[in-house]
Short mmCIF file of C-alpha atoms and ligand atoms in Angstrom, two decimals:
data_model
loop_
_atom_site.label_atom_id
_atom_site.label_comp_id
_atom_site.label_asym_id
_atom_site.label_seq_id
_atom_site.Cartn_x
_atom_site.Cartn_y
_atom_site.Cartn_z
CA MET A 36 -0.03 0.00 0.05
CA ASP A 37 1.21 3.51 -0.83
CA THR A 38 2.29 5.77 2.05
CA HIS A 39 0.55 9.10 2.43
CA SER A 40 3.44 10.94 0.80
CA GLN A 41 3.44 8.55 -2.15
CA VAL A 42 -0.23 9.20 -2.72
CA VAL A 43 0.26 12.98 -2.53
CA ASP A 44 3.25 12.71 -4.91
CA ARG A 45 1.30 10.63 -7.37
CA LEU A 46 -1.52 13.20 -7.48
CA ARG A 47 0.95 16.05 -7.78
CA VAL A 48 2.61 14.45 -10.78
CA ALA A 49 -0.80 14.06 -12.39
CA PHE A 50 -1.70 17.62 -11.61
CA ARG A 51 1.55 18.94 -13.12
CA SER A 52 0.85 16.89 -16.32
CA GLY A 53 -2.07 19.24 -16.91
CA VAL A 54 -4.57 16.46 -17.38
CA THR A 55 -7.16 18.10 -15.07
CA ILE A 56 -7.05 21.39 -16.94
CA GLN A 57 -9.18 20.16 -19.82
CA GLU A 58 -12.91 20.94 -19.44
CA GLN A 59 -13.78 17.57 -20.93
CA PHE A 60 -11.70 15.71 -18.36
CA ARG A 61 -13.50 17.47 -15.52
CA ARG A 62 -16.90 16.83 -17.15
CA THR A 63 -16.09 13.11 -17.47
CA GLN A 64 -15.11 12.84 -13.80
CA LEU A 65 -18.26 14.65 -12.64
CA ASN A 66 -20.38 12.36 -14.87
CA ASN A 67 -18.61 9.38 -13.38
CA LEU A 68 -19.57 10.57 -9.91
CA ILE A 69 -23.17 10.63 -11.02
CA SER A 70 -22.91 7.09 -12.22
CA MET A 71 -21.22 6.09 -8.97
CA LEU A 72 -24.11 7.47 -6.88
CA LYS A 73 -26.85 6.09 -9.17
CA GLU A 74 -25.39 2.59 -9.69
CA ASN A 75 -24.62 2.12 -5.98
CA GLU A 76 -27.67 3.75 -4.33
CA GLU A 77 -28.74 0.54 -2.66
CA GLN A 78 -25.28 -0.03 -1.13
CA ILE A 79 -25.15 3.57 0.00
CA ILE A 80 -28.52 3.12 1.74
CA ASN A 81 -27.24 -0.07 3.41
CA VAL A 82 -24.03 1.45 4.79
CA LEU A 83 -25.76 4.53 6.13
CA HIS A 84 -28.23 2.21 7.85
CA LYS A 85 -25.28 0.38 9.41
CA ASP A 86 -23.60 3.59 10.57
CA LEU A 87 -26.58 5.67 11.73
CA ALA A 88 -29.75 3.64 11.13
CA LYS A 89 -30.51 6.41 8.62
CA PRO A 90 -33.88 5.86 6.99
CA LYS A 91 -33.72 5.33 3.19
CA PHE A 92 -35.81 8.51 2.74
CA GLU A 93 -33.26 10.67 4.53
CA VAL A 94 -30.32 9.00 2.76
CA VAL A 95 -31.82 9.68 -0.68
CA LEU A 96 -32.59 13.31 0.20
CA SER A 97 -29.51 14.33 2.18
CA GLU A 98 -26.70 12.07 0.85
CA VAL A 99 -27.56 11.04 -2.66
CA ASP A 100 -29.91 13.48 -4.39
CA ILE A 101 -28.36 16.62 -2.91
CA VAL A 102 -24.99 15.56 -4.39
CA ILE A 103 -26.47 14.47 -7.72
CA ASN A 104 -28.27 17.83 -8.04
CA GLU A 105 -25.02 19.60 -7.28
CA LEU A 106 -23.23 17.49 -9.93
CA TYR A 107 -25.83 18.36 -12.60
CA PHE A 108 -25.64 21.99 -11.58
CA ALA A 109 -21.83 21.98 -11.88
CA ILE A 110 -21.90 20.20 -15.24
CA ALA A 111 -24.45 22.67 -16.63
CA ASN A 112 -22.46 25.69 -15.48
CA LEU A 113 -18.89 24.48 -15.91
CA LYS A 114 -18.32 26.27 -19.19
CA SER A 115 -19.41 29.63 -17.84
CA TRP A 116 -17.53 29.18 -14.54
CA MET A 117 -14.33 28.43 -16.40
CA LYS A 118 -14.62 31.42 -18.73
CA GLN A 119 -12.20 34.31 -18.38
CA GLU A 120 -13.93 37.21 -16.66
CA TYR A 121 -13.22 40.46 -18.40
CA VAL A 122 -13.09 43.49 -16.09
CA SER A 123 -13.61 47.20 -16.53
CA LYS A 124 -10.56 49.32 -17.49
CA ASN A 125 -9.27 52.86 -17.21
CA LEU A 126 -7.60 54.98 -19.89
CA ALA A 127 -4.18 53.81 -18.97
CA THR A 128 -5.15 50.17 -19.70
CA LYS A 129 -7.71 50.84 -22.43
CA LEU A 130 -5.89 48.78 -25.06
CA ASP A 131 -4.97 45.88 -22.83
CA ASP A 132 -6.80 42.59 -22.24
CA CYS A 133 -7.69 42.61 -18.51
CA PHE A 134 -9.38 39.55 -17.10
CA VAL A 135 -9.61 37.21 -14.12
CA ARG A 136 -8.69 33.60 -14.93
CA ARG A 137 -9.83 30.77 -12.63
CA GLU A 138 -7.00 28.31 -12.11
CA PRO A 139 -6.94 25.12 -10.11
CA LEU A 140 -4.96 25.19 -6.91
CA GLY A 141 -3.27 21.80 -7.20
CA VAL A 142 -3.67 18.85 -4.83
CA VAL A 143 -6.40 19.55 -2.27
CA LEU A 144 -7.47 17.61 0.84
CA ILE A 145 -11.10 17.25 1.92
CA ILE A 146 -11.66 15.88 5.49
CA GLY A 147 -15.20 14.80 6.28
CA ALA A 148 -17.31 14.35 9.41
CA TRP A 149 -19.52 11.34 10.23
CA ASN A 150 -23.02 12.87 10.38
CA TYR A 151 -23.56 13.04 6.57
CA PRO A 152 -20.53 10.96 5.73
CA LEU A 153 -21.07 10.76 1.99
CA GLN A 154 -22.45 14.24 1.32
CA LEU A 155 -19.72 16.00 3.30
CA LEU A 156 -16.99 14.42 1.20
CA ILE A 157 -18.44 14.21 -2.26
CA LEU A 158 -20.22 17.57 -2.35
CA PRO A 159 -17.04 19.59 -1.78
CA MET A 160 -15.30 17.24 -4.16
CA VAL A 161 -17.63 18.37 -6.91
CA GLY A 162 -16.34 21.96 -6.61
CA ALA A 163 -12.70 20.75 -6.41
CA ILE A 164 -13.00 18.55 -9.50
CA ALA A 165 -14.94 21.24 -11.43
CA ALA A 166 -12.15 23.68 -10.63
CA GLY A 167 -9.58 21.23 -12.05
CA ASN A 168 -7.80 20.03 -8.90
CA CYS A 169 -6.48 16.67 -7.85
CA VAL A 170 -8.27 15.56 -4.68
CA ILE A 171 -7.60 13.36 -1.62
CA VAL A 172 -10.68 12.71 0.49
CA LYS A 173 -10.45 11.52 4.13
CA PRO A 174 -13.75 10.10 5.41
CA SER A 175 -14.55 9.98 9.08
CA GLU A 176 -13.55 6.74 10.74
CA ILE A 177 -16.60 6.95 13.01
CA SER A 178 -18.99 6.16 10.08
CA ALA A 179 -16.83 3.16 9.10
CA ALA A 180 -19.24 1.34 6.78
CA THR A 181 -19.67 4.48 4.60
CA ALA A 182 -15.95 5.21 4.72
CA ASN A 183 -15.15 1.74 3.40
CA LEU A 184 -17.70 2.01 0.61
CA ILE A 185 -16.27 5.40 -0.46
CA ALA A 186 -12.75 3.93 -0.46
CA GLU A 187 -14.01 1.04 -2.62
CA LEU A 188 -16.00 3.13 -5.13
CA ILE A 189 -13.86 6.21 -5.78
CA PRO A 190 -11.01 4.31 -7.45
CA LYS A 191 -13.50 2.38 -9.53
CA TYR A 192 -15.20 5.44 -10.98
CA LEU A 193 -12.62 8.28 -10.94
CA SER A 194 -9.08 8.61 -12.34
CA GLN A 195 -6.73 6.94 -9.86
CA ASP A 196 -3.98 9.27 -10.93
CA CYS A 197 -5.93 12.29 -9.82
CA TYR A 198 -8.19 11.29 -6.98
CA ALA A 199 -7.60 9.15 -3.86
CA VAL A 200 -9.18 8.11 -0.61
CA VAL A 201 -7.13 7.93 2.61
CA GLN A 202 -8.72 6.26 5.58
CA GLY A 203 -8.07 6.55 9.32
CA GLY A 204 -8.73 8.47 12.49
CA ALA A 205 -7.00 11.33 14.27
CA GLU A 206 -3.46 9.85 14.10
CA GLU A 207 -3.61 8.98 10.42
CA THR A 208 -5.08 12.40 9.64
CA LYS A 209 -2.32 14.14 11.57
CA ALA A 210 0.28 12.10 9.59
CA LEU A 211 -1.49 12.95 6.33
CA LEU A 212 -1.47 16.62 7.24
CA GLN A 213 2.30 16.64 7.43
CA ASN A 214 2.24 16.64 3.64
CA ARG A 215 1.92 19.91 1.66
CA PHE A 216 -1.53 20.53 0.18
CA ASP A 217 -2.64 23.45 -1.90
CA HIS A 218 -5.98 23.80 -0.01
CA ILE A 219 -7.67 21.94 2.86
CA LEU A 220 -11.42 21.85 3.37
CA TYR A 221 -12.25 20.49 6.80
CA THR A 222 -15.71 19.63 8.14
CA GLY A 223 -16.03 18.81 11.80
CA SER A 224 -15.77 20.20 15.31
CA GLN A 225 -14.24 23.54 16.36
CA ASN A 226 -11.63 21.79 18.60
CA VAL A 227 -10.19 19.63 15.87
CA ALA A 228 -10.28 22.64 13.53
CA ARG A 229 -7.59 24.24 15.70
CA SER A 230 -5.12 21.33 15.03
CA ILE A 231 -5.99 21.35 11.33
CA LEU A 232 -5.05 25.05 11.24
CA GLN A 233 -1.82 24.46 13.07
CA ALA A 234 -0.83 21.67 10.63
CA ALA A 235 -1.82 23.88 7.68
CA ALA A 236 0.17 26.81 9.04
CA VAL A 237 3.44 24.92 8.57
CA HIS A 238 2.97 24.90 4.81
CA LEU A 239 0.95 28.17 4.67
CA THR A 240 -1.91 26.15 3.23
CA PRO A 241 -5.23 28.00 2.93
CA VAL A 242 -8.07 26.28 4.77
CA THR A 243 -11.83 26.27 4.48
CA LEU A 244 -13.45 25.32 7.79
CA GLU A 245 -17.04 23.98 7.94
CA LEU A 246 -17.77 23.87 11.62
CA GLY A 247 -20.73 23.64 13.93
CA GLY A 248 -22.14 25.49 16.87
CA LYS A 249 -25.55 26.24 18.32
CA CYS A 250 -28.14 27.25 15.71
CA PRO A 251 -30.88 29.32 17.29
CA CYS A 252 -34.54 29.24 16.31
CA LEU A 253 -36.48 32.36 17.27
CA ILE A 254 -40.26 32.23 17.24
CA TYR A 255 -41.91 35.60 17.61
CA GLY A 256 -45.16 37.54 16.98
CA GLN A 257 -48.03 36.20 14.88
CA VAL A 258 -47.19 32.69 13.80
CA ASN A 259 -48.88 29.55 12.44
CA LEU A 260 -48.00 27.25 15.38
CA ALA A 261 -49.05 23.97 13.82
CA ALA A 262 -46.92 24.52 10.71
CA THR A 263 -44.04 25.91 12.86
CA ALA A 264 -44.13 22.78 15.00
CA ARG A 265 -44.10 20.42 12.04
CA ARG A 266 -41.21 22.25 10.30
CA LEU A 267 -39.27 22.55 13.56
CA VAL A 268 -39.70 18.91 14.54
CA TRP A 269 -38.64 17.79 11.01
CA ALA A 270 -35.51 19.98 11.03
CA LYS A 271 -34.58 19.05 14.58
CA TYR A 272 -35.09 15.30 14.56
CA PHE A 273 -33.92 14.67 10.94
CA ASN A 274 -30.91 12.40 11.43
CA SER A 275 -31.75 12.42 15.11
CA GLY A 276 -30.53 15.98 15.58
CA GLN A 277 -27.10 15.15 14.22
CA SER A 278 -27.08 17.95 11.65
CA CYS A 279 -24.74 20.93 11.82
CA VAL A 280 -27.67 23.12 10.71
CA ALA A 281 -30.24 21.56 13.05
CA PRO A 282 -32.11 24.14 15.18
CA ASP A 283 -30.16 23.67 18.43
CA TYR A 284 -32.39 25.69 20.78
CA VAL A 285 -35.73 27.60 20.59
CA LEU A 286 -36.40 31.10 21.84
CA CYS A 287 -39.99 32.29 22.31
CA SER A 288 -42.32 34.10 24.69
CA PRO A 289 -43.91 32.07 27.61
CA ALA A 290 -47.30 32.34 25.89
CA ALA A 291 -45.89 31.06 22.53
CA ARG A 292 -44.18 28.20 24.36
CA ASP A 293 -47.42 27.14 26.06
CA ALA A 294 -49.25 27.26 22.73
CA LEU A 295 -46.43 25.50 20.85
CA LEU A 296 -45.96 22.58 23.20
CA PRO A 297 -49.25 20.69 22.31
CA GLU A 298 -48.41 21.26 18.59
CA LEU A 299 -44.91 19.81 19.13
CA ARG A 300 -46.47 16.75 20.79
CA ILE A 301 -48.89 16.28 17.89
CA ALA A 302 -46.10 16.70 15.24
CA ILE A 303 -43.76 14.26 17.06
CA LYS A 304 -46.55 11.69 17.37
CA ASP A 305 -47.71 12.18 13.75
CA PHE A 306 -44.12 11.74 12.50
CA TYR A 307 -42.76 9.04 14.75
CA GLY A 308 -45.84 7.36 16.32
CA GLU A 309 -46.59 6.54 19.95
CA GLU A 310 -43.35 4.58 20.22
CA PRO A 311 -40.61 6.45 18.38
CA GLN A 312 -38.07 3.71 19.15
CA ALA A 313 -40.03 1.35 16.92
CA CYS A 314 -40.31 3.93 14.10
CA PRO A 315 -38.01 3.21 11.14
CA ASP A 316 -37.93 6.92 10.25
CA LEU A 317 -35.71 7.88 13.19
CA SER A 318 -31.89 7.49 13.02
CA ARG A 319 -29.72 6.39 15.90
CA ILE A 320 -26.86 8.20 17.62
CA VAL A 321 -23.67 7.30 15.73
CA SER A 322 -21.71 5.72 18.60
CA LEU A 323 -21.96 4.90 22.27
CA ARG A 324 -19.52 7.73 23.05
CA HIS A 325 -21.71 10.25 21.31
CA TRP A 326 -24.87 8.81 22.89
CA THR A 327 -23.27 9.07 26.35
CA HIS A 328 -22.30 12.69 25.65
CA VAL A 329 -25.86 13.77 24.70
CA MET A 330 -27.36 11.87 27.67
CA GLU A 331 -24.87 13.50 30.04
CA LEU A 332 -25.87 16.95 28.73
CA LEU A 333 -29.51 16.07 29.30
CA GLY A 334 -28.75 14.66 32.78
CA ARG A 335 -26.93 17.84 33.83
CA SER A 336 -29.69 20.08 32.57
CA LYS A 337 -31.79 21.85 35.22
CA GLY A 338 -34.65 22.08 32.72
CA LYS A 339 -37.85 20.03 32.73
CA VAL A 340 -38.37 17.28 30.15
CA VAL A 341 -41.92 17.67 28.83
CA VAL A 342 -41.74 15.46 25.72
CA GLY A 343 -39.67 12.27 25.30
CA GLY A 344 -36.61 11.78 27.48
CA GLU A 345 -36.59 8.01 27.05
CA SER A 346 -33.40 6.34 25.91
CA ASP A 347 -31.82 2.96 25.30
CA GLN A 348 -28.11 2.66 25.49
CA GLU A 349 -27.79 -0.63 23.67
CA ASP A 350 -29.82 0.69 20.75
CA LYS A 351 -28.07 4.14 20.86
CA TYR A 352 -31.58 5.52 20.91
CA ILE A 353 -32.75 8.83 22.35
CA ALA A 354 -36.42 9.76 21.94
CA PRO A 355 -37.34 13.12 20.36
CA THR A 356 -37.12 15.20 23.51
CA VAL A 357 -38.29 18.73 24.40
CA VAL A 358 -36.99 20.49 27.54
CA VAL A 359 -38.56 23.65 29.03
CA ASP A 360 -37.52 26.01 31.82
CA VAL A 361 -34.01 26.13 30.46
CA ALA A 362 -31.79 29.03 31.54
CA GLU A 363 -29.04 30.59 29.50
CA ASP A 364 -26.39 29.05 31.74
CA ASP A 365 -27.93 25.55 31.57
CA ALA A 366 -25.74 22.58 30.46
CA LEU A 367 -27.80 22.27 27.30
CA MET A 368 -26.83 25.84 26.39
CA GLN A 369 -23.01 25.47 26.81
CA GLU A 370 -22.24 23.52 23.62
CA GLU A 371 -23.80 22.19 20.49
CA ILE A 372 -26.25 19.39 21.46
CA PHE A 373 -25.97 17.25 18.24
CA GLY A 374 -28.80 15.02 19.32
CA PRO A 375 -32.63 14.89 19.46
CA VAL A 376 -32.95 17.20 22.38
CA MET A 377 -34.72 20.57 21.96
CA PRO A 378 -34.42 23.07 24.81
CA ILE A 379 -36.91 25.96 24.82
CA LEU A 380 -35.86 29.24 26.47
CA CYS A 381 -38.29 32.02 27.23
CA ILE A 382 -37.79 35.62 26.23
CA ASP A 383 -40.04 38.61 26.88
CA SER A 384 -39.14 40.67 23.82
CA LEU A 385 -37.65 40.34 20.37
CA GLU A 386 -34.71 42.52 21.54
CA GLU A 387 -34.04 40.09 24.43
CA GLY A 388 -33.93 37.21 21.96
CA ILE A 389 -31.60 39.02 19.59
CA ALA A 390 -29.32 40.03 22.50
CA LEU A 391 -29.10 36.38 23.67
CA ILE A 392 -28.18 35.22 20.18
CA ASN A 393 -25.54 37.95 19.85
CA ARG A 394 -23.98 36.96 23.21
CA LYS A 395 -23.07 33.61 21.71
CA GLU A 396 -20.64 32.74 18.93
CA LYS A 397 -21.98 33.45 15.40
CA PRO A 398 -23.98 30.34 14.41
CA LEU A 399 -23.90 28.34 11.24
CA ALA A 400 -27.57 28.85 10.61
CA LEU A 401 -30.25 31.07 12.22
CA TYR A 402 -33.97 30.45 12.03
CA VAL A 403 -36.83 32.81 12.66
CA PHE A 404 -40.50 31.86 12.58
CA SER A 405 -43.03 34.69 12.27
CA GLU A 406 -45.83 35.80 9.97
CA GLU A 407 -44.69 39.35 10.53
CA SER A 408 -42.09 40.37 7.89
CA SER A 409 -40.87 43.18 10.20
CA VAL A 410 -39.86 40.53 12.76
CA VAL A 411 -38.00 38.53 10.14
CA THR A 412 -36.17 41.63 8.86
CA THR A 413 -35.34 42.84 12.34
CA VAL A 414 -33.71 39.54 13.20
CA LEU A 415 -31.92 39.36 9.84
CA GLU A 416 -30.56 42.87 10.13
CA ASN A 417 -29.49 42.66 13.81
CA THR A 418 -27.68 39.32 13.89
CA SER A 419 -24.98 37.43 11.98
CA SER A 420 -24.81 33.78 10.96
CA GLY A 421 -23.50 31.51 8.18
CA GLY A 422 -26.96 31.12 6.69
CA PHE A 423 -30.44 32.37 7.43
CA CYS A 424 -33.84 30.86 6.85
CA SER A 425 -37.24 32.16 7.85
CA ASN A 426 -40.19 29.92 8.64
CA ASP A 427 -38.32 26.66 8.10
CA GLY A 428 -35.17 24.79 8.95
CA ILE A 429 -32.21 23.29 6.98
CA LEU A 430 -33.77 24.02 3.57
CA HIS A 431 -31.55 26.98 2.68
CA MET A 432 -28.60 24.63 2.42
CA THR A 433 -30.17 22.49 -0.27
CA LEU A 434 -30.08 25.22 -2.89
CA PRO A 435 -26.77 25.07 -4.91
CA SER A 436 -27.07 28.76 -5.82
CA LEU A 437 -26.66 29.82 -2.20
CA PRO A 438 -23.19 29.63 -0.54
CA PHE A 439 -22.97 27.16 2.38
CA GLY A 440 -20.58 27.96 5.21
CA GLY A 441 -20.23 29.61 8.58
CA VAL A 442 -18.94 32.90 9.91
CA GLY A 443 -16.57 33.40 12.83
CA ALA A 444 -16.52 30.26 15.03
CA SER A 445 -18.97 28.39 12.85
CA GLY A 446 -16.54 28.33 9.93
CA TRP A 447 -14.47 30.12 7.33
CA GLY A 448 -15.27 30.15 3.61
CA SER A 449 -18.08 28.40 1.79
CA TYR A 450 -18.94 25.92 -0.92
CA HIS A 451 -21.95 24.49 -2.85
CA GLY A 452 -22.53 25.41 -6.52
CA ARG A 453 -20.33 28.19 -7.91
CA TRP A 454 -19.06 28.88 -4.40
CA GLY A 455 -17.37 25.47 -4.27
CA PHE A 456 -15.77 26.14 -7.66
CA GLU A 457 -14.49 29.46 -6.40
CA THR A 458 -13.18 28.01 -3.15
CA PHE A 459 -10.99 25.58 -5.04
CA SER A 460 -9.89 28.12 -7.69
CA HIS A 461 -7.20 30.75 -7.76
CA ARG A 462 -8.47 34.00 -9.26
CA ARG A 463 -5.43 35.05 -11.30
CA ALA A 464 -5.34 38.70 -12.19
CA CYS A 465 -4.22 38.99 -15.78
CA MET A 466 -3.21 41.99 -17.88
CA LEU A 467 -2.03 41.29 -21.38
CA ARG A 468 -0.39 44.51 -22.57
CA GLY A 469 0.32 45.43 -26.20
CA TRP A 470 2.84 47.91 -27.57
CA GLY A 471 0.52 50.85 -28.34
CA LEU A 472 0.17 54.21 -26.63
CA GLU A 473 3.85 54.41 -25.69
CA LYS A 474 3.34 58.15 -25.54
CA LEU A 475 0.87 57.67 -22.72
CA ASN A 476 3.35 55.38 -20.94
CA GLY A 477 5.81 58.21 -21.15
CA LEU A 478 3.74 59.96 -18.49
CA ARG A 479 5.03 57.56 -15.82
CA TYR A 480 8.74 57.73 -16.78
CA PRO A 481 11.20 60.12 -15.24
CA PRO A 482 11.96 62.98 -15.38
CA TYR A 483 8.76 63.44 -13.26
CA SER A 484 6.79 66.66 -13.41
CA GLU A 485 3.60 68.00 -11.87
CA ARG A 486 1.98 68.09 -15.31
CA LYS A 487 2.72 64.36 -15.93
CA LEU A 488 1.48 63.54 -12.46
CA SER A 489 -1.93 65.23 -12.91
CA TRP A 490 -2.41 63.52 -16.37
CA LEU A 491 -1.46 60.14 -14.79
CA ARG A 492 -3.83 60.62 -11.89
CA TRP A 493 -6.69 61.31 -14.31
CA SER A 494 -5.87 58.42 -16.67
CA ALA A 495 -5.73 55.93 -13.82
CA SER A 496 -8.88 57.18 -12.09
CA PRO A 497 -12.40 55.64 -12.44
CA LYS A 498 -13.46 59.01 -13.89
CA SER A 499 -11.39 58.29 -17.00
CA ILE A 500 -13.50 55.12 -17.56
CA CYS A 501 -16.73 57.13 -17.34
CA SER A 502 -15.55 59.85 -19.65
CA LEU A 503 -14.46 57.22 -22.17
CA MET A 504 -17.84 55.52 -22.31
P1 NAD B 639 -14.53 15.58 14.36
O1 NAD B 639 -13.84 16.84 14.44
O2 NAD B 639 -14.45 14.62 15.49
O3 NAD B 639 -13.97 14.72 13.07
C1 NAD B 639 -13.98 15.29 11.77
C2 NAD B 639 -12.82 14.72 11.00
O4 NAD B 639 -11.63 15.06 11.60
C3 NAD B 639 -12.81 13.18 10.89
O5 NAD B 639 -12.50 12.81 9.54
C4 NAD B 639 -11.74 12.82 11.88
O6 NAD B 639 -11.09 11.62 11.46
C5 NAD B 639 -10.83 13.92 11.78
N1 NAD B 639 -10.13 14.13 13.12
C6 NAD B 639 -10.54 13.88 14.36
N2 NAD B 639 -9.67 14.26 15.28
C7 NAD B 639 -8.58 14.74 14.55
C8 NAD B 639 -7.36 15.29 14.93
N3 NAD B 639 -7.01 15.41 16.22
N4 NAD B 639 -6.50 15.74 13.99
C9 NAD B 639 -6.86 15.66 12.69
N5 NAD B 639 -8.03 15.12 12.28
C10 NAD B 639 -8.87 14.66 13.19
O7 NAD B 639 -15.96 16.02 14.08
P2 NAD B 639 -17.15 15.11 14.01
O8 NAD B 639 -17.49 14.64 15.43
O9 NAD B 639 -16.84 14.06 13.05
O10 NAD B 639 -18.27 16.09 13.52
C11 NAD B 639 -19.14 16.79 14.34
C12 NAD B 639 -18.96 18.29 14.28
O11 NAD B 639 -18.88 18.71 12.94
C13 NAD B 639 -20.10 19.08 14.84
O12 NAD B 639 -19.66 20.17 15.53
C14 NAD B 639 -20.89 19.58 13.64
O13 NAD B 639 -21.66 20.69 13.81
C15 NAD B 639 -19.78 19.79 12.67
N6 NAD B 639 -20.26 19.65 11.31
C16 NAD B 639 -20.23 20.80 10.55
C17 NAD B 639 -20.74 20.71 9.24
C18 NAD B 639 -20.70 21.88 8.35
O14 NAD B 639 -20.90 21.71 7.15
N7 NAD B 639 -20.45 23.10 8.81
C19 NAD B 639 -21.24 19.50 8.75
C20 NAD B 639 -21.27 18.41 9.61
C21 NAD B 639 -20.80 18.49 10.86
#
């Protein structure tokens, strides 16, 4: 088996050969990824059931189709994304060709997390391939069945000279990171992100960080409570709460909470039945360690469990749970929950809710439910987050035309659609000069004079563009 550095070297040789530069080569690889997903859908469903007991429905939506849609989007737009972008000019550069050229970065590394183990590797890979890079993907060892399938399929469908899968946990990833990459995209926790940055700093490698945090959900003013409850329950308990964009906690007035609770109970019962543990539509927590962590957070909470709360260690099961009377300093509010536990905190005004959100790190997603557009706008304009969605959860990240990524502690940079292509491209500033207007050039050569200076200032200013048009 090749060592890490042999794999990186092999890909670097392929990159330098220029094979990935051709549009047709990129197209072929993207089409091969579509075939890989379509021809192996059943196996993909099986491995995700092994890793997380993910229902087929959720696998198709959030692991297979979201990536296939991204692939079709990239293939349809590849030509225009690759085109040179001509820019406006001033008098001094009027006769020159001035454009931005998107160039691949080289050999890039994509490190994935376990909660959407296929999507989080292949979706960024779409942008990296479209941009013409060679790519190493490192799946999470925690979702081992999916990692093994990815390691089996990628070499079957993609060029082995240009793309590779490296498997392993923390130690193997640290060893892999000793190699020089031209870009690293990391998805995972904030703590590990710090060691990724340290390793990248050695080679001055640019990094995109797709991290987590606590995504707030603010419910305020006039609101359709039944629809709110259904949308919220779906977004929170999809993949058993193990989504980086899951609503982490709810903020609402005491009256809204009292009215919402019966609707939440109805929605949970409608979706998962009287006995959610027997319902095939609810995933399990990925490992005993992660299960114990969520249960410990719940155990340390001073809040009151009003829905769910049941659990089964052997089955890594936690019931869809709602906790009320939760204070800002509660255990459930100190870190991302990443499980099917929904704390509700009471606020007396919109300003109080906004202030609470702004006291915390900037979240990956922020949700507001209200029929009053002024409430939605007020929250949008007075907060910051990676993404924003009103009157629903998670859905904003399914649209390839919107960038997906965090801000501040929830991440750096973004991908999806054109944004992924841009992340893995260098925007090279190009000016192709001719030999004309040498007289005009004479303005910048010594001997300097006040007259030359004022002509130069005018010819280089945006005003000279306007007066030329
Ligand atoms: P994790 O940080 O434990 O692992 C992620 C990856 O890092 C894995 O491939 C793992 O092998 C590797 N890794 C682990 N320890 C390492 C180390 N010391 N050095 C180098 N590599 C190491 O994260 P996780 O538990 O897999 O994922 C959960 C977190 O990821 C949550 O915070 C969640 O919100 C976040 N997340 C974010 C997004 C997003 O798109 N923003 C998506 C999914 C998950």
